[in-house]
mmCIF file of C-alpha atoms in Angstrom:
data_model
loop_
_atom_site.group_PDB
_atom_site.id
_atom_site.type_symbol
_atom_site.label_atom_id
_atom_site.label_comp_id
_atom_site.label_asym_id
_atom_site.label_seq_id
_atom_site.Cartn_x
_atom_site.Cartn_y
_atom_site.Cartn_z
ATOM 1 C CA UNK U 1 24.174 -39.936 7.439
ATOM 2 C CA UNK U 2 27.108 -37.890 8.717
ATOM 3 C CA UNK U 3 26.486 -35.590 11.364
ATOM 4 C CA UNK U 4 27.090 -32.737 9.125
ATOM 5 C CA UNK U 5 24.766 -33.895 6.905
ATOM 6 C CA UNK U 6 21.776 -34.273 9.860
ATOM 7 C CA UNK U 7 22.838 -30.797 10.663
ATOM 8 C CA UNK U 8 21.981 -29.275 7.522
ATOM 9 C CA UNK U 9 19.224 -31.347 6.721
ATOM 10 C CA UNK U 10 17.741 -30.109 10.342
ATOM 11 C CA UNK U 11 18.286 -26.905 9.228
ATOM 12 C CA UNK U 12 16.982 -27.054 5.935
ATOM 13 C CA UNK U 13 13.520 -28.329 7.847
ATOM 14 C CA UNK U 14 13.735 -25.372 10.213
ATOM 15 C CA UNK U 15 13.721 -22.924 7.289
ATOM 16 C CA UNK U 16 10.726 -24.583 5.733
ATOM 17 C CA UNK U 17 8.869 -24.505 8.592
ATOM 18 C CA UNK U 18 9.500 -20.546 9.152
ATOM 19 C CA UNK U 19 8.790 -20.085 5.328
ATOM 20 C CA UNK U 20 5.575 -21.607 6.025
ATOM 21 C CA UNK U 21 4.424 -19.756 9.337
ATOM 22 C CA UNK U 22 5.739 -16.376 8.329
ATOM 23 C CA UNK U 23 2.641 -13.894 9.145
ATOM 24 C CA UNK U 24 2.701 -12.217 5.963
ATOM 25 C CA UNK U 25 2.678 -15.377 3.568
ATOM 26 C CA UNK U 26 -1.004 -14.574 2.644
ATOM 27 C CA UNK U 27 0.191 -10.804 1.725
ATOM 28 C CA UNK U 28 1.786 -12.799 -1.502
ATOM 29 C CA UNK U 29 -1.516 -14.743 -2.781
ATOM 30 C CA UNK U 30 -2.923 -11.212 -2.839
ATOM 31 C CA UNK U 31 -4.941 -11.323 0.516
ATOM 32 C CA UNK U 32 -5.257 -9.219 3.440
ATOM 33 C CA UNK U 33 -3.564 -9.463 6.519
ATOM 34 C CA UNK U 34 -6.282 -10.573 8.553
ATOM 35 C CA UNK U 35 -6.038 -8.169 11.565
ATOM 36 C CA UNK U 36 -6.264 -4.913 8.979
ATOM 37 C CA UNK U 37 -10.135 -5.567 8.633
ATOM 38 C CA UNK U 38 -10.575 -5.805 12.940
ATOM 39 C CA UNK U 39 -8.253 -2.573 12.889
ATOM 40 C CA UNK U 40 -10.243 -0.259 10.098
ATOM 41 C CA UNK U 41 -13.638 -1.567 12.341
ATOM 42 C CA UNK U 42 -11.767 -0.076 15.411
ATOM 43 C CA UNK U 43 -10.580 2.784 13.652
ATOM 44 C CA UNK U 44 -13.909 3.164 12.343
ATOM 45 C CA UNK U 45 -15.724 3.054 15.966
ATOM 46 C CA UNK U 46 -13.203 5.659 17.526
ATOM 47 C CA UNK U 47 -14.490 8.107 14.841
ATOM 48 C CA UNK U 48 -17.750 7.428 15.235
ATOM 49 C CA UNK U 49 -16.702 7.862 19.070
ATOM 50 C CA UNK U 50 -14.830 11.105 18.702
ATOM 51 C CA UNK U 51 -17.546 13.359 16.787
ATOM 52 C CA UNK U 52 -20.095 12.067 18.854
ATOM 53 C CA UNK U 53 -18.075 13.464 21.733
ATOM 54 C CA UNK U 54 -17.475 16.671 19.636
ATOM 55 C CA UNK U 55 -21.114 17.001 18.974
ATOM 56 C CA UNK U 56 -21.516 16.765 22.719
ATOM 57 C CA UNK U 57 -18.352 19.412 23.564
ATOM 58 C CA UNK U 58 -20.550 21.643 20.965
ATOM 59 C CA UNK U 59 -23.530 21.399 22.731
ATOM 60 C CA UNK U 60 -22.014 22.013 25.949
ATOM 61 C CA UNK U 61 -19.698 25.894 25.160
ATOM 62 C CA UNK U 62 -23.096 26.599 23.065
ATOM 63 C CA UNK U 63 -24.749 26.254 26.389
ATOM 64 C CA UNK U 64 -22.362 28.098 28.552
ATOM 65 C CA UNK U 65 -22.359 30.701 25.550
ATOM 66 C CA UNK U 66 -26.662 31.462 26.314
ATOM 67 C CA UNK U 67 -25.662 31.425 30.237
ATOM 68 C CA UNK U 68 -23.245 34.289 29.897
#
């Protein structure tokens, strides 16, 4: 083999291999990236989070409200 030939072969391999690690390969077999379901649990918890801490802001100016 020529050295040109190595060369192109090498880089022939090289492109495989990113073909085949590329993060979004599943997205084509019709699957979900498999972060999205961790990040709608997350997003999930921070509004569970946030009205709980409304609730609680409610609570609190009703409060103050009676004390004036």
């Amino acid at each position: 083999m020529t050295m040109k030939s190595c060369f192109l072969l090498l880089l022939v391999a090289i492109a495989i291999a990113a073909v085949d690690a590329h993060p979004h390969d599943h997205a084509l077999k019709g699957q979900e990236h498999p972060d999205t379901d961790d990040m709608e649990d997350e997003l999930e918890e921070l509004k569970a989070e946030d009205e709980e801490e409304v609730k609680v802001a409610d609570e609190l100016m009703h409060d103050l409200e009676k004390r004036d």
